[in-house]
Amino acid sequence: MRVIIEAPLLVSAQQARYPLALLELFNLCLDQDCHTLEVEPLDAPELKRWTDTLTPAQQKEIEFILDASAERQLRDPPASVVRVADVEEARWEGTVPRLPLRGAVALLRKPLRVLIEGVHDEHFLHAIVPHFYRARFEDWSKREMLKLEHRGGLQNLGHALEQECQARERRLRLFVMFDSDARKRGEPHSESRKVARFCKRNALAHHQLERRAIDNYIPEPAIERWLKQKHPREFDGRWLPRLQAFRLLSDEQRHHYNMKKGFRGDREGAGLADIFDRFLSTKPGQAAHLEEGFSPAVAETFLERIPDAWLAQDGQAPELMELFEKLLRAA
């Protein structure tokens, strides 16, 4: 989070009432490197008047935090912004909220809550995080600067978001990731579109998966690895033909195939998408192997890290980079 301190606050009655709160705000930005902090304007005389009251060690620390924040702001700016001002209560006019000093401290103490649909989504994020973002994601997760919370399906997620957004300050510490449930490219399910519209309307940082569900991000080598571990004796006879048929699908078909229940699951549900018509008519023998899917437990594949090379080969790298850039910048 980008924190902008309005210079008059530094010498305000509010600062005099809570003399330790401002130092705590700076220390939070030092300890939690997901935040940046700046004083506006940077050359304000109020900044010198305030730092003159501090010890030499504290002055050096303040200077270090401001310099490090300015550097990160250029390199990797946070997406969410708050202003800390000489106000008695939060002001929500405009696009950037203005918070009182203690309100800002309370906000920065809170982790970024990442709302997801289920426990397998958590495993998914840890398994597929790109190398470029991995150290930061794992470090911030371990230090509880990121808190993943399961909400159990799109409908429940939508209801949870409605409750969360009743308190405006909560929106600043939320990120939402959810399935598109799309049966074909670029056509998310109505429930997913509803959640996406809600996020946009309430300025919530979010990512709607482009593929149907997290299962569709399992690269073929990872499926093979998991099947061999899960069914070593049956692999050659039962699962290899299914895997070979899966390899014949086009990119769009693989990205929207029902990985858990196969063609039969879709037929018994909302119906099988027409993107599979040609495959069914031209390769009926191969299509028969894909009637049942790879098991309701296929998301267990994400219990093991998936190599970056497999993800890149599967064409996922651009979307995964976008996902984690948005998530980490929201922190």
Coordinates of C-alpha atoms in Angstrom, one line a residue:
M1 CA 0.0 0.0 0.0
R2 CA 1.2 3.5 -0.9
V3 CA 0.9 5.7 2.2
I4 CA 1.0 9.5 1.6
I5 CA 1.4 11.6 4.8
E6 CA 0.1 15.2 4.3
A7 CA 2.8 17.4 5.8
P8 CA 0.5 19.4 8.2
L9 CA -0.2 16.2 10.1
L10 CA 3.4 16.1 11.3
V11 CA 3.0 19.2 13.5
S12 CA -0.7 18.8 14.3
A13 CA -2.6 18.5 17.5
Q14 CA -3.4 14.9 16.5
Q15 CA 0.3 14.1 16.3
A16 CA 0.9 15.7 19.7
R17 CA -1.9 13.6 21.2
Y18 CA -0.5 10.4 19.9
P19 CA 3.3 11.0 19.6
L20 CA 4.1 7.3 19.2
A21 CA 1.6 6.6 16.4
L22 CA 3.6 8.4 13.7
L23 CA 6.7 6.5 14.6
E24 CA 4.7 3.3 14.5
L25 CA 3.4 4.1 11.1
F26 CA 7.0 4.5 9.8
N27 CA 8.1 1.3 11.5
L28 CA 5.2 -0.6 10.0
C29 CA 6.4 0.4 6.5
L30 CA 9.9 -0.7 7.5
D31 CA 8.8 -4.1 8.9
Q32 CA 6.3 -4.8 6.2
D33 CA 8.0 -4.2 2.9
C34 CA 4.8 -4.4 1.0
H35 CA 4.1 -0.7 1.9
T36 CA 5.7 2.5 0.8
L37 CA 5.6 5.8 2.6
E38 CA 6.1 9.4 1.5
V39 CA 5.5 12.9 2.8
E40 CA 3.8 15.4 0.6
P41 CA 5.3 17.7 -0.2
L42 CA 8.7 16.1 0.3
D43 CA 10.5 19.4 1.1
A44 CA 7.8 20.5 3.5
P45 CA 9.2 22.4 6.5
E46 CA 6.9 20.4 8.8
L47 CA 9.0 17.3 8.1
K48 CA 12.2 18.9 9.4
R49 CA 10.3 20.4 12.4
W50 CA 9.1 16.9 13.3
T51 CA 12.4 15.1 12.7
D52 CA 14.3 17.7 14.7
T53 CA 12.4 16.3 17.8
L54 CA 13.7 12.8 17.2
T55 CA 17.0 11.2 18.2
P56 CA 19.8 10.9 15.6
A57 CA 19.1 7.2 15.2
Q58 CA 15.4 7.8 14.6
Q59 CA 16.2 10.5 12.1
K60 CA 18.4 8.1 10.1
E61 CA 15.7 5.5 10.2
I62 CA 13.1 7.9 8.9
E63 CA 15.4 9.0 6.1
F64 CA 16.1 5.4 5.2
I65 CA 12.4 4.5 5.0
L66 CA 11.6 7.5 2.8
D67 CA 14.5 6.8 0.4
A68 CA 13.6 3.1 0.2
S69 CA 10.0 3.9 -0.4
A70 CA 10.8 6.3 -3.2
E71 CA 13.0 3.7 -4.8
R72 CA 10.3 1.0 -4.6
Q73 CA 7.7 3.5 -5.8
L74 CA 9.6 3.8 -9.1
R75 CA 10.4 0.1 -9.4
D76 CA 7.2 -1.6 -8.2
P77 CA 4.5 0.8 -7.1
P78 CA 1.6 -0.5 -4.9
A79 CA -1.8 -0.3 -6.4
S80 CA -3.8 0.9 -3.4
V81 CA -3.3 4.4 -2.0
V82 CA -4.3 6.2 1.2
R83 CA -3.5 9.6 2.6
V84 CA -2.9 10.2 6.2
A85 CA -4.2 13.6 7.1
D86 CA -5.1 16.0 10.0
V87 CA -8.7 14.8 10.1
E88 CA -10.6 13.4 13.0
E89 CA -12.3 10.6 11.1
A90 CA -11.9 8.9 7.7
R91 CA -12.9 11.0 4.6
W92 CA -14.0 8.9 1.6
E93 CA -14.7 11.6 -0.9
G94 CA -12.8 11.1 -4.2
T95 CA -10.7 8.1 -5.2
V96 CA -8.1 8.2 -2.4
P97 CA -9.4 8.1 1.2
R98 CA -7.9 10.4 3.8
L99 CA -7.5 8.7 7.2
P100 CA -6.6 10.0 10.6
L101 CA -3.3 8.9 12.1
R102 CA -4.5 6.1 14.3
G103 CA -6.9 4.9 11.6
A104 CA -3.9 4.6 9.2
V105 CA -1.9 2.7 11.7
A106 CA -4.8 0.2 12.4
L107 CA -5.2 -0.3 8.6
L108 CA -1.5 -1.1 8.0
R109 CA -1.5 -3.6 10.8
K110 CA -3.9 -5.7 8.9
P111 CA -2.8 -8.3 6.3
L112 CA -4.1 -8.3 2.7
R113 CA -6.9 -10.8 2.8
V114 CA -7.0 -12.9 -0.3
L115 CA -10.5 -14.3 -0.8
I116 CA -10.6 -17.5 -2.8
E117 CA -13.2 -20.2 -3.4
G118 CA -11.6 -23.3 -1.7
V119 CA -8.6 -24.9 -0.1
H120 CA -7.3 -26.2 -3.4
D121 CA -7.1 -22.6 -4.7
E122 CA -4.6 -22.0 -1.9
H123 CA -2.6 -25.0 -3.0
F124 CA -2.9 -23.7 -6.6
L125 CA -1.4 -20.3 -5.8
H126 CA 1.6 -21.9 -3.9
A127 CA 2.2 -24.4 -6.7
I128 CA 2.2 -22.1 -9.7
V129 CA 3.6 -18.8 -8.4
P130 CA 6.2 -17.7 -11.0
H131 CA 9.9 -17.7 -10.0
F132 CA 10.0 -13.9 -10.3
Y133 CA 7.4 -13.5 -7.6
R134 CA 8.0 -16.7 -5.6
A135 CA 10.3 -15.4 -2.8
R136 CA 8.1 -12.4 -2.1
F137 CA 4.9 -14.4 -2.2
E138 CA 6.2 -17.1 0.2
D139 CA 7.9 -14.6 2.5
W140 CA 4.8 -12.4 2.8
S141 CA 2.6 -15.5 3.3
K142 CA 4.8 -16.8 6.0
R143 CA 4.9 -13.4 7.8
E144 CA 1.1 -13.3 7.5
M145 CA 1.2 -10.1 5.5
L146 CA -1.0 -12.1 3.1
K147 CA -3.9 -14.1 4.5
L148 CA -5.7 -16.6 2.2
E149 CA -9.4 -17.2 3.1
H150 CA -11.7 -19.8 1.6
R151 CA -15.3 -18.9 0.8
G152 CA -16.6 -22.1 -0.8
G153 CA -17.8 -21.5 -4.4
L154 CA -18.7 -18.5 -6.5
Q155 CA -22.1 -17.9 -4.9
N156 CA -20.7 -17.9 -1.3
L157 CA -17.9 -15.7 -2.4
G158 CA -20.3 -13.2 -3.9
H159 CA -22.3 -13.1 -0.6
A160 CA -19.1 -12.7 1.4
L161 CA -18.0 -9.8 -0.7
E162 CA -21.3 -8.0 -0.2
Q163 CA -20.8 -8.3 3.6
E164 CA -17.1 -7.3 3.5
C165 CA -17.8 -4.1 1.5
Q166 CA -20.3 -2.8 4.0
A167 CA -17.2 -1.4 5.8
R168 CA -15.3 0.7 3.3
E169 CA -11.9 0.4 4.9
R170 CA -12.0 -3.4 4.4
R171 CA -12.0 -2.9 0.7
L172 CA -8.5 -1.5 0.9
R173 CA -7.2 -4.8 2.4
L174 CA -8.9 -7.3 0.0
F175 CA -7.9 -9.2 -3.1
V176 CA -10.2 -11.6 -4.8
M177 CA -9.4 -14.5 -7.1
F178 CA -12.1 -16.7 -8.7
D179 CA -12.9 -19.1 -11.5
S180 CA -14.5 -18.0 -14.7
D181 CA -16.4 -21.3 -15.0
A182 CA -16.2 -20.5 -18.8
R183 CA -17.3 -23.3 -21.1
K184 CA -15.4 -21.6 -24.0
R185 CA -12.8 -18.9 -24.4
G186 CA -13.9 -15.4 -23.4
E187 CA -17.4 -16.4 -22.1
P188 CA -17.4 -16.6 -18.3
H189 CA -20.3 -18.0 -16.5
S190 CA -23.0 -15.6 -15.4
E191 CA -22.2 -16.1 -11.7
S192 CA -18.5 -15.3 -12.4
R193 CA -19.4 -12.2 -14.4
K194 CA -21.6 -11.1 -11.5
V195 CA -18.6 -11.3 -9.0
A196 CA -16.4 -9.5 -11.5
R197 CA -18.9 -6.7 -11.9
F198 CA -19.2 -6.3 -8.1
C199 CA -15.4 -6.1 -7.8
K200 CA -15.1 -3.4 -10.4
R201 CA -18.0 -1.4 -9.0
N202 CA -16.5 -1.5 -5.5
A203 CA -12.9 -0.9 -6.7
L204 CA -11.7 -4.3 -5.3
A205 CA -8.4 -5.7 -6.6
H206 CA -9.3 -9.0 -8.2
H207 CA -8.4 -11.6 -10.9
Q208 CA -10.9 -13.7 -12.8
L209 CA -9.2 -16.8 -14.2
E210 CA -9.2 -16.9 -17.9
R211 CA -9.5 -20.7 -18.1
R212 CA -12.5 -22.5 -16.7
A213 CA -11.2 -23.4 -13.3
I214 CA -7.9 -24.0 -11.5
D215 CA -7.9 -27.6 -12.7
N216 CA -7.4 -26.3 -16.2
Y217 CA -4.1 -24.9 -15.2
I218 CA -2.6 -28.3 -14.5
P219 CA 0.0 -28.9 -17.3
E220 CA -0.2 -32.3 -18.9
P221 CA 3.2 -33.5 -17.4
A222 CA 1.9 -32.7 -13.9
I223 CA -1.3 -34.7 -14.6
E224 CA 0.9 -37.6 -15.7
R225 CA 3.1 -37.3 -12.6
W226 CA 0.1 -37.3 -10.3
L227 CA -1.6 -40.2 -12.0
K228 CA 1.5 -42.4 -11.8
Q229 CA 1.8 -41.6 -8.1
K230 CA -1.9 -42.2 -7.5
H231 CA -2.5 -45.2 -9.7
P232 CA 0.9 -46.8 -10.5
R233 CA -0.6 -50.2 -11.3
E234 CA -3.5 -48.9 -13.4
F235 CA -1.7 -46.2 -15.2
D236 CA -0.7 -47.9 -18.4
G237 CA -4.0 -49.7 -19.0
R238 CA -6.6 -47.1 -17.7
W239 CA -5.1 -43.7 -17.5
L240 CA -2.5 -43.5 -20.3
P241 CA -5.1 -43.7 -23.0
R242 CA -7.1 -40.9 -21.4
L243 CA -4.0 -38.8 -21.1
Q244 CA -3.1 -39.4 -24.8
A245 CA -6.6 -38.4 -25.8
F246 CA -6.3 -35.3 -23.7
R247 CA -3.1 -34.3 -25.5
L248 CA -5.1 -34.3 -28.8
L249 CA -7.4 -31.5 -27.6
S250 CA -6.8 -27.9 -28.8
D251 CA -5.7 -25.3 -26.4
E252 CA -9.2 -23.9 -26.0
Q253 CA -10.6 -27.4 -25.5
R254 CA -8.0 -28.2 -22.8
H255 CA -8.6 -24.9 -21.1
H256 CA -12.3 -25.5 -20.8
Y257 CA -12.6 -29.3 -20.4
N258 CA -14.3 -30.6 -17.3
M259 CA -11.2 -32.1 -15.6
K260 CA -13.1 -33.7 -12.8
K261 CA -16.1 -35.3 -14.5
G262 CA -15.3 -35.2 -18.3
F263 CA -17.8 -34.9 -21.1
R264 CA -20.4 -36.9 -19.2
G265 CA -20.3 -34.5 -16.3
D266 CA -21.1 -31.6 -18.6
R267 CA -23.8 -33.4 -20.5
E268 CA -25.5 -34.2 -17.2
G269 CA -25.2 -30.6 -16.2
A270 CA -25.6 -27.5 -18.3
G271 CA -24.7 -29.3 -21.5
L272 CA -21.4 -29.9 -23.4
A273 CA -20.0 -26.8 -25.1
D274 CA -19.9 -26.8 -28.9
I275 CA -16.1 -26.3 -29.0
F276 CA -15.9 -30.1 -28.6
D277 CA -18.3 -30.9 -31.5
R278 CA -15.5 -31.4 -34.1
F279 CA -13.4 -33.5 -31.8
L280 CA -16.3 -35.8 -31.0
S281 CA -17.3 -36.2 -34.6
T282 CA -13.8 -36.8 -36.0
K283 CA -12.2 -38.7 -33.2
P284 CA -15.0 -40.7 -31.5
G285 CA -12.6 -43.3 -30.2
Q286 CA -10.3 -40.8 -28.5
A287 CA -13.3 -38.8 -27.2
A288 CA -14.6 -42.0 -25.5
H289 CA -11.5 -41.9 -23.2
L290 CA -12.5 -38.4 -22.1
E291 CA -16.0 -39.2 -21.0
E292 CA -15.1 -39.5 -17.3
G293 CA -12.4 -36.9 -16.6
F294 CA -9.4 -37.3 -14.4
S295 CA -11.2 -37.7 -11.0
P296 CA -12.8 -35.2 -8.5
A297 CA -9.5 -35.2 -6.7
V298 CA -7.4 -33.9 -9.7
A299 CA -6.7 -30.7 -7.9
E300 CA -4.4 -32.7 -5.5
T301 CA -1.9 -32.1 -8.3
F302 CA -1.3 -28.7 -6.8
L303 CA 0.1 -30.3 -3.6
E304 CA 3.4 -30.4 -5.4
R305 CA 5.1 -27.4 -6.9
I306 CA 4.8 -27.3 -10.7
P307 CA 8.0 -26.4 -12.6
D308 CA 8.0 -23.1 -14.3
A309 CA 9.1 -24.8 -17.6
W310 CA 5.8 -26.9 -17.6
L311 CA 3.7 -23.8 -16.9
A312 CA 5.5 -21.9 -19.7
Q313 CA 5.1 -24.8 -22.1
D314 CA 1.4 -24.8 -21.3
G315 CA 1.1 -21.1 -22.2
Q316 CA 0.2 -20.0 -18.7
A317 CA 3.2 -17.6 -18.0
P318 CA 1.6 -14.3 -19.1
E319 CA -1.6 -14.8 -17.1
L320 CA 0.3 -16.0 -14.0
M321 CA 2.6 -13.0 -14.1
E322 CA -0.4 -10.7 -14.3
L323 CA -2.2 -12.5 -11.5
F324 CA 0.7 -12.3 -9.0
E325 CA 1.6 -8.7 -10.0
K326 CA -1.9 -7.6 -9.2
L327 CA -2.0 -9.6 -6.0
L328 CA 1.3 -8.4 -4.6
R329 CA 0.8 -4.8 -5.7
A330 CA -2.6 -4.9 -3.8
A331 CA -0.7 -5.7 -0.5

